[in-house]
C-alpha positions in Angstrom: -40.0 79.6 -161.6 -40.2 82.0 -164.7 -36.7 82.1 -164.9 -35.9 81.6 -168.9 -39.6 83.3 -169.9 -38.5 86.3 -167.6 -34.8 86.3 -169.8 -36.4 85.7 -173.4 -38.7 88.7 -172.3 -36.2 90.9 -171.2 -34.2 90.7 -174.0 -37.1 91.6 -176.0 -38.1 94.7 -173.8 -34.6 95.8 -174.3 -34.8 96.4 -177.7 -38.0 98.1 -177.4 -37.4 100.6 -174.6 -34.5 101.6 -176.1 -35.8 102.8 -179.1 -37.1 106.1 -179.4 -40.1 105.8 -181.6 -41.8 102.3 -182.6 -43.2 101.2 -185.9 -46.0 98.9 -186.3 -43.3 96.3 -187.8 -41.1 96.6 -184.8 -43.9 96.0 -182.6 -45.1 92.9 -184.3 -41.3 91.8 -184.8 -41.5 91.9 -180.5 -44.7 90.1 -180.7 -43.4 87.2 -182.7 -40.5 86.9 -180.0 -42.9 86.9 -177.3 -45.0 84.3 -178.9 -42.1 82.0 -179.5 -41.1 82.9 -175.7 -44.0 81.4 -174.5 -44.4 78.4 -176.6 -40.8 77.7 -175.1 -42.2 78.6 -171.7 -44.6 75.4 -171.9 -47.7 78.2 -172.7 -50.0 76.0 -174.5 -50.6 76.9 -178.1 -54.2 78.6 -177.9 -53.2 80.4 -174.9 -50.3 82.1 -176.2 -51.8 82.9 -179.8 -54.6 84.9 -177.8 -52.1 86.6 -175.5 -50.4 88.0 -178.3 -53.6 89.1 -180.5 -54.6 90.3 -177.3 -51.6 92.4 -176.7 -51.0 93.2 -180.7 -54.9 94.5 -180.8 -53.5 97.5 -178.1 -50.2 97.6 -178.9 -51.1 99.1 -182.5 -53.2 101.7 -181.5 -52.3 105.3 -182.1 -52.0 105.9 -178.0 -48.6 103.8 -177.9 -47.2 105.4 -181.0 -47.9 108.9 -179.6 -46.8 107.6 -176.2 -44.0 109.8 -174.4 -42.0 106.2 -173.7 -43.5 103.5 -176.5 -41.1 100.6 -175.6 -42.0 101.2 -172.0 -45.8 101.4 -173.1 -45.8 97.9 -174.7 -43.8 96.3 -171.5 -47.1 97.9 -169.5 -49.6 96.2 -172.3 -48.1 93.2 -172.0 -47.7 93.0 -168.2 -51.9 94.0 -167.8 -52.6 91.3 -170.8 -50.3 88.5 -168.5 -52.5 89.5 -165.4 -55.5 89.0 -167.4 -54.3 86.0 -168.5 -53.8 84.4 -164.7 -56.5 85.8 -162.9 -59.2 83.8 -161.9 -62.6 84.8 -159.9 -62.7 86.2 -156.1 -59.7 86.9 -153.9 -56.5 85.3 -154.5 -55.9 82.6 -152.1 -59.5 83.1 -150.5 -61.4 79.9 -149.7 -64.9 79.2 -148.8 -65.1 78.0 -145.5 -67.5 80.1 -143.6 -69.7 77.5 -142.4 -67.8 75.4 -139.8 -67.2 72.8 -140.1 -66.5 72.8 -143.9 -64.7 70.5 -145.8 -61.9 70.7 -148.3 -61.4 67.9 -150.2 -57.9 67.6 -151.6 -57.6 65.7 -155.3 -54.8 65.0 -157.7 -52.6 62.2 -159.2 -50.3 60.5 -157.2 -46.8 61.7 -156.6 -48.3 65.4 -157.4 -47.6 66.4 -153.5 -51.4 66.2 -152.4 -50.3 65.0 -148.8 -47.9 67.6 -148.4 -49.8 70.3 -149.9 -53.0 69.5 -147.4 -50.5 70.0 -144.2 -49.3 73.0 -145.4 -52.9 74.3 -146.3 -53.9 73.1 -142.9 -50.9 75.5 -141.3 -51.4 78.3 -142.7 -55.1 78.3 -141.8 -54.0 77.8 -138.5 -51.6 80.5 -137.9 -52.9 83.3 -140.3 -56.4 82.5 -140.0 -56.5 81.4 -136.5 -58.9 78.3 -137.7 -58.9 75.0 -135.8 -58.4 72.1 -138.8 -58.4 68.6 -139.0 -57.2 66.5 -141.5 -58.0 62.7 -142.1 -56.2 60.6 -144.7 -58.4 58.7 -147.2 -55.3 56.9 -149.0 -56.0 53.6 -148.1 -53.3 52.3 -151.0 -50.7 54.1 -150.6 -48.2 52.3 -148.2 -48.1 54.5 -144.8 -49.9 57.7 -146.4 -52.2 57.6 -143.5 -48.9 57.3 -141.3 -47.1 60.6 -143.3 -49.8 63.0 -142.8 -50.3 61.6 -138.8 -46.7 62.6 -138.6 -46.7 65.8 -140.8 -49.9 67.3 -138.6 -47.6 66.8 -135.3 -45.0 68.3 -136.8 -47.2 71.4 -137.5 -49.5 70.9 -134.4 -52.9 70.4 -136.0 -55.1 67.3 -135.4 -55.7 64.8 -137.9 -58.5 61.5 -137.7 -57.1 58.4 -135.7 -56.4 55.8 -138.2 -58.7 53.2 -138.2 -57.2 49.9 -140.2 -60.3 48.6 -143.2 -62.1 51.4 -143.4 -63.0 52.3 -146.6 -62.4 55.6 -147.8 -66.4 56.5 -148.0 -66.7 56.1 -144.0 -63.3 57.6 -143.4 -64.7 60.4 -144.9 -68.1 60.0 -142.9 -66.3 59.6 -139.7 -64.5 63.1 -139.8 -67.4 64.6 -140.5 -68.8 63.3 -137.3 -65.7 64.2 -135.4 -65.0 67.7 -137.1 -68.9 68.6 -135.8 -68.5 67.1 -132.4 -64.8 68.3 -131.7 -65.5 72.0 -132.7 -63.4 72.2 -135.6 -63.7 74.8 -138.2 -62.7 72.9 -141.0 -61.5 69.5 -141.8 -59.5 68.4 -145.0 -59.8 65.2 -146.5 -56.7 64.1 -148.6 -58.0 61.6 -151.0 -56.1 59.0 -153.0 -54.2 59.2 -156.2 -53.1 57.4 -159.0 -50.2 57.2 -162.1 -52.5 58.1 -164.4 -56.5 58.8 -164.4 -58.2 55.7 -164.4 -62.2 55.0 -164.0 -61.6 53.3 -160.7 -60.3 56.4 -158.8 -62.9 59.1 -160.2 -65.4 56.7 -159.0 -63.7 56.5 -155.5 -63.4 60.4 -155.4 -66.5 61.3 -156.8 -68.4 58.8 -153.8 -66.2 60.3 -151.4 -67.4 63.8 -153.0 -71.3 63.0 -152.6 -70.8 62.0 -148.9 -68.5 65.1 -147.7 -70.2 67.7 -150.1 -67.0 69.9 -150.0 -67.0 73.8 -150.3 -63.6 73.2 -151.6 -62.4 71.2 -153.9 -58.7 71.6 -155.0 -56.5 69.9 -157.5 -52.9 69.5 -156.5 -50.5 69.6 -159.5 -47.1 69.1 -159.9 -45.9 72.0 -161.9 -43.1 70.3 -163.8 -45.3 68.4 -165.7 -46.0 71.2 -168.1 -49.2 70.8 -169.9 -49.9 67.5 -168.7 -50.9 69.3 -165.6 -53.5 71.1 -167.4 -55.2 67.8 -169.4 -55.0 66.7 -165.7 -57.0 69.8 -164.4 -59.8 69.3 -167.7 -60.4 65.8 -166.4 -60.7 66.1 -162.9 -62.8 69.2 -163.3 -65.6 67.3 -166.1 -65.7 64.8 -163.8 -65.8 66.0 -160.4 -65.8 69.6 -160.8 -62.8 71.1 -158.9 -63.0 75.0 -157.5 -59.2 75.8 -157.5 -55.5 74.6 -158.4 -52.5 74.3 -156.4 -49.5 74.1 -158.4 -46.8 72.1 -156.7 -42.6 72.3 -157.4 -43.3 75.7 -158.9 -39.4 76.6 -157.0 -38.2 73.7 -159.5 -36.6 74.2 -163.3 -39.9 73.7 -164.6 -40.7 77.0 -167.2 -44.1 77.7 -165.2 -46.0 77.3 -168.7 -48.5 75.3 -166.5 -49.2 78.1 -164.7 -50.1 81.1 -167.8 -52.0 78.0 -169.4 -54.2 76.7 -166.3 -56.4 79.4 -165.9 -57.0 80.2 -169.4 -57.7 76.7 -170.7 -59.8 75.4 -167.8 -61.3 78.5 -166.4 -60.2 77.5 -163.0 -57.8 79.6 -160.8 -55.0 78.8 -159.6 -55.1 79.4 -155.3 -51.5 78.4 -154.1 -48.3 77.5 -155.2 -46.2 75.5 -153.3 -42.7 76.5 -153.3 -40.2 73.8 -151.4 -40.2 71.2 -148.9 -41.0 73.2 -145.8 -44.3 73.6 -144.0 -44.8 77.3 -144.6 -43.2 76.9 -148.6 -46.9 77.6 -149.9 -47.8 80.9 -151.8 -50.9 82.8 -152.6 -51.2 83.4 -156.0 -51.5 86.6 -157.0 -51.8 87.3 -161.0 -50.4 91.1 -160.1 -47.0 90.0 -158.5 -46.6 87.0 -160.7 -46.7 88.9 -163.9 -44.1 91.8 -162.0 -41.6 88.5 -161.8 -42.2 87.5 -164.5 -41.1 90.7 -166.6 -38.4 91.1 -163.8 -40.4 94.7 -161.9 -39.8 92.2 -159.0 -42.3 91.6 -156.6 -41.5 94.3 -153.3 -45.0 93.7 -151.6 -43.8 89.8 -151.1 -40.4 90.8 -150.2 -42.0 93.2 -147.4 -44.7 90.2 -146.4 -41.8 87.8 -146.3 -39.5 90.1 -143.5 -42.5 91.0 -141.7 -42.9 87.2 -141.0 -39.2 86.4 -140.2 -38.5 89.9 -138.1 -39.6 90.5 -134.8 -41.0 93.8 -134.6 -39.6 94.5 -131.3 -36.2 93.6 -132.2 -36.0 95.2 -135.1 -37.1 98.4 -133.4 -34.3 98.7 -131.1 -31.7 97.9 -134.0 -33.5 101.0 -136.1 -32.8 103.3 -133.3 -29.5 102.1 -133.0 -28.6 102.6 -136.5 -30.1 106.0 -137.2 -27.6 106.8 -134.1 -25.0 105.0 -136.5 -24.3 102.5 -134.3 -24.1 99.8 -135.8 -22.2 96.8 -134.6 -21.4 93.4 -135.4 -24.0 92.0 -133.8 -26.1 94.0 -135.8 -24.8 92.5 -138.9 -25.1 89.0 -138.0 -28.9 89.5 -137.7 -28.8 91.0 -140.5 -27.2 88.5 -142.2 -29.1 85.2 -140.1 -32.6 87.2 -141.6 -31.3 87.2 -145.4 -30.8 83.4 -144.9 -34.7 83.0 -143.2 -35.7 85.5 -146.3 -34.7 83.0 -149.1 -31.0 84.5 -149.1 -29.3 86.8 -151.5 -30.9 85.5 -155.0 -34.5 84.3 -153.4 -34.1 88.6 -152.2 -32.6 90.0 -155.3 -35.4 88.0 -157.7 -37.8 90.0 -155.9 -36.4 93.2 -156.0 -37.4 95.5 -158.8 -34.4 95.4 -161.6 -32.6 93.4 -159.4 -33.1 90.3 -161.2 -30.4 90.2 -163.6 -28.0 91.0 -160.7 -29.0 87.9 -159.3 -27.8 86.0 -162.4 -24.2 87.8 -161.9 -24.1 86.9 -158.5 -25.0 83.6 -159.0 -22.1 83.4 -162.0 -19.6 84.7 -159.3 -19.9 82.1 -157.1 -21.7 83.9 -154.7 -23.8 81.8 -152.8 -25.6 81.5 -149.2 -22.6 79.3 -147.7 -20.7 82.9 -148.0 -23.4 84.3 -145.2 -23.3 81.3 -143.2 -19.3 81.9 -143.3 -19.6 85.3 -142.3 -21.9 84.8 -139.7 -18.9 81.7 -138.4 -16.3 84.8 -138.3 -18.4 87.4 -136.5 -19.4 84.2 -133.5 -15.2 83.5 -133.2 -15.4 87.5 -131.8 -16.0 87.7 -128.2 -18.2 89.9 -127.0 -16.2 92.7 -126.3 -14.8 92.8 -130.3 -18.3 91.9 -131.4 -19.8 95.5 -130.0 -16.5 97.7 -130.9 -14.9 96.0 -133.9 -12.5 99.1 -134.0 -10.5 97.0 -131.7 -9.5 94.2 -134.3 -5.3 94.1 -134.4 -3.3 92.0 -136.3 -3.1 89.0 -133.1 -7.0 89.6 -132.5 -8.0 88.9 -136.3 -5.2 85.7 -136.7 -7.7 84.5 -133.9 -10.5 84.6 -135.4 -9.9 83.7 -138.5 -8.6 80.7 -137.3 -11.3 79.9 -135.0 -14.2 80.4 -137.4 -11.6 78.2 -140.5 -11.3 81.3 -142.9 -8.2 83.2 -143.9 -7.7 86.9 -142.8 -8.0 88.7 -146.0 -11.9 86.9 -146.0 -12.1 88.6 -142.3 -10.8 92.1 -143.4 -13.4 91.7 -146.2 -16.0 91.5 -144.0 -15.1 94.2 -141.9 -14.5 96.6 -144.4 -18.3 95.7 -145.4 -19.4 96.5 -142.1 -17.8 100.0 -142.3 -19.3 100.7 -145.5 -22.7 99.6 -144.2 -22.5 101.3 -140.9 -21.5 104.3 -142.9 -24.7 104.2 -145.4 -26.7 103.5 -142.0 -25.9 106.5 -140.8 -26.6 108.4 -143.7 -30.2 107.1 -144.4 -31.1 107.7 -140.5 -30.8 111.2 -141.2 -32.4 111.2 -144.7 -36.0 113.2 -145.1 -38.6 113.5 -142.8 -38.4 111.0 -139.7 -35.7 109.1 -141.8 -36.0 106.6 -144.5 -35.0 103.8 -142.7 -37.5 104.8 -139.6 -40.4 105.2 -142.7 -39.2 101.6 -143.9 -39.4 99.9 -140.5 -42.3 101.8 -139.4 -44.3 100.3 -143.2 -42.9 96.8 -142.4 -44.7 96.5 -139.0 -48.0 98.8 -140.2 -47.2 101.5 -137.3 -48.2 104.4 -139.3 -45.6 104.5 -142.0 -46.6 103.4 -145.4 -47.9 99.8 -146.1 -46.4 97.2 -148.2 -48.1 98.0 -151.6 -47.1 102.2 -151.0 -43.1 100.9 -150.0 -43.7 98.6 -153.8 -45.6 102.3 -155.5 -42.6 104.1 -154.3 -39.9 102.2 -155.6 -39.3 103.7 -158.8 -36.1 103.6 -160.1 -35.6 107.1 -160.3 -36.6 107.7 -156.6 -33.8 105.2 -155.5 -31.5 106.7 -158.1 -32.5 110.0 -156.0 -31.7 108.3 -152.7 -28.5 106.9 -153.9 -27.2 110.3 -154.8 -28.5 111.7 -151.6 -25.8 108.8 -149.7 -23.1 110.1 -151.8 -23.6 108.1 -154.9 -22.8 104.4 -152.4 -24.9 101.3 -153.3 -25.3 99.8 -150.1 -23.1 97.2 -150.3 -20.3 100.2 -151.1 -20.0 98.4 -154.6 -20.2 100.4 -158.0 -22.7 100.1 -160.5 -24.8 97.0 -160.8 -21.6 95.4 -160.5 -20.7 93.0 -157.3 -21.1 94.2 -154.3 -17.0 95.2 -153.1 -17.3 93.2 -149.4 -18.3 90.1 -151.5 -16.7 89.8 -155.1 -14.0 87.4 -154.6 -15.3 86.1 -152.2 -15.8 82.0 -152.7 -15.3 81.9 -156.2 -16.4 78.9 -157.8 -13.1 76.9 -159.0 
């Protein structure tokens, strides 16, 4: 999302932090490479000239110049002047909707992902919020909207208004007021019409459809590529209707997420979700604190932790801990491993959210790595019967010909892949013993909230230093028994792009 502002900031950081004391030159020199950054970013002019007065204002203080780590001092100013520059009011992600039933009506352009965006609102109050929603489609010019989102809410198993052909979308709205009251429901979602461009015609349409439901929600849905168009979008919709949040759309795309720094700042609106693919559960809060931690490439740990607590289940996952702080650790214990990196966004959609991982991310992206390797990997460990699959000690020369053959891969890719295992089952049975009650037990145990440390103390802990400290303590190993930050050893070579 922040890819190239994340790179043109990290370069500039570089320079800084490696310095040992800063000038007030070298600090404005930064600044003016941070501006420039963000104007390239898509930031919107005002927004960014504040940011950096903002930031230059502390940054030129006597406490950074005196500071044990300056460089490292202006990364921290800049990181707490980015989450002031995203947050809006109240929780992240929080809606009203105490009052059952209470609407949410759903605004934007067309082609912005409005339709979409309501399902996938509509799912997650469902399953995190245990809320029973109905939606109702007010497109009436859109060829088979009403159909889409019909089809979308089976798909996700929440109701939406029978489509009744003629109705305007004024008694649409009416009618799903009725039938949210009478059916029980705690909130119902309206997902209004859009068009190319704002025209007099729609605002008229939205702001009737406005007066009757008398939302306690009203959210914009715009596509993030746009760039700044999505925030003149936001400014009209907002002095016309008055909208109460943003959801930014295609914010997984190439767009440089400019939108996103700008939105808040020019239009004094937050942003509530981002949307982030195609799927049903692709929507995001969004959270200033973790956003600006990408952003400047700290990596974003409490999502990663949210993320395999969503994918894992606990109870399987508990019986492969105790296996592996026994050291046992099979092949079947690898595939899982290997199937949950895929659910988890795979190796880069992980890395990117690793602190000082990101830049690794870009090498292993360079290197040809890419998710197809896991799904091959996972092909060669289902050719092993059972028997090889819990003992892969037992792999001759005849056994691994087999394999390799069955799962279309050459042995030298096989013998990769177990040599990885070893070096995994290896570090597994090092970090089972590690401290008190073992560091993977403490991981496992923070992951599933059974006593061991929650997301946010797991994101506190991981300083570099500590994992430096925990590295050494495995015998200097990086767990995928590669050196340095380079590749890790089971994988480099591995697929190479031709």
């Amino acid at each position: 999302m922040f890819e190239n502002l994340s790179e043109r900031l990290g370069g500039v950081f570089d320079r800084l932090t490696k310095q040992g004391s800063l000038s007030d030159e070298d600090v404005k020199t930064a600044l003016r490479e941070v501006r420039v950054a963000l104007l390239e970013a898509d930031v919107s002019l005002p927004v960014a000239r504040d940011f950096v007065k903002a930031v230059q204002d502390k940054a030129t203080g006597q406490a950074v110049t005196k500071s044990i780590t300056p460089g490292q001092q202006v990364v921290k100013i800049v990181h707490d002047a980015l989450i002031d520059t995203l947050t809006g009011e109240g929780e992240p992600g929080a809606l009203k909707i105490d009052n059952a039933p209470a609407p949410i009506l759903m605004v934007g352009l067309q082609g912005g992902g409005k339709t979409t965006t309501t399902a996938k609102l509509a799912k997650r109050l469902k399953d995190r919020e245990g809320k029973r929603v109905l939606m109702a489609s007010l497109d009436v010019n859109r060829p088979a909207a009403m159909e889409q989102l019909a089809i979308l809410g089976k798909q996700i198993g929440v109701d939406t208004l029978p489509i009744v052909k003629g109705e305007d979308p004024v008694a649409i709205a009416k009618r799903a007021k009725t039938q949210a009251s009478m059916g029980g429901y705690d909130v119902y979602m309206l997902d209004t019409a859009g068009r190319l461009s704002i025209d007099e015609e729609l605002m008229q349409q939205v702001e009737a459809v406005r007066n009757v439901a008398n939302p306690r929600e009203t959210l914009l849905v715009v596509d993030g590529l746009t760039g700044q168009d999505a925030v003149h979008t936001a400014q009209n919709f907002d002095d016309r209707i008055g909208i109460t949040g943003v959801v930014l759309t295609r914010m997984d795309g190439d767009g440089r997420g400019g939108a996103a720094l700008s939105m808040r700042a020019v239009t004094g609106k937050p942003v509530k979700f981002v949307g982030l693919g195609e799927k049903m559960d692709a929507l995001e809060t969004f959270e200033p604190e973790r956003i600006a931690g990408r952003i400047l490439g700290m990596g974003d740990i409490v999502a990663l932790v949210e993320k395999a607590q969503e994918t894992i289940e606990a109870e399987q996952a508990e019986k492969m801990m105790k296996r592996m702080a026994k050291g046992q650790f099979n092949m079947n214990d690898l595939r899982m491993q290997l199937e949950q990196m895929i659910k988890m966004g795979g190796m880069q959609g992980m890395m990117g959210m690793m602190p000082g991982m990101g830049k690794m991310a870009k090498q292993v992206e360079e290197a040809g790595f890419d998710d197809k390797i896991l799904k091959q990997q996972i092909a060669m460990i289902q050719s092993m019967t059972k028997k090889e699959r819990a003992a892969p000690q037992i792999l001759q020369a005849s056994r691994k010909k087999r394999i390799a053959r069955g799962s279309g891969m050459e042995v030298s890719e096989l013998n990769k892949l177990l040599k990885m295992h070893r070096q995994m089952s290896d570090m597994m049975k090092k970090m089972g013993k590690m401290g008190k009650g073992g560091m993977l037990k403490q991981a496992m145990k923070g992951m599933f909230g059974k006593g061991g440390p929650s997301p946010e103390d797991m994101a506190a802990g991981m300083d570099p230093k500590a994992l430096e400290a925990a590295a050494k303590q495995m015998g200097g190993q990086n767990p995928f028994g590669g050196g340095g930050m380079g590749l890790p050893s089971g994988l480099s070579g591995f697929g190479k792009k031709k």
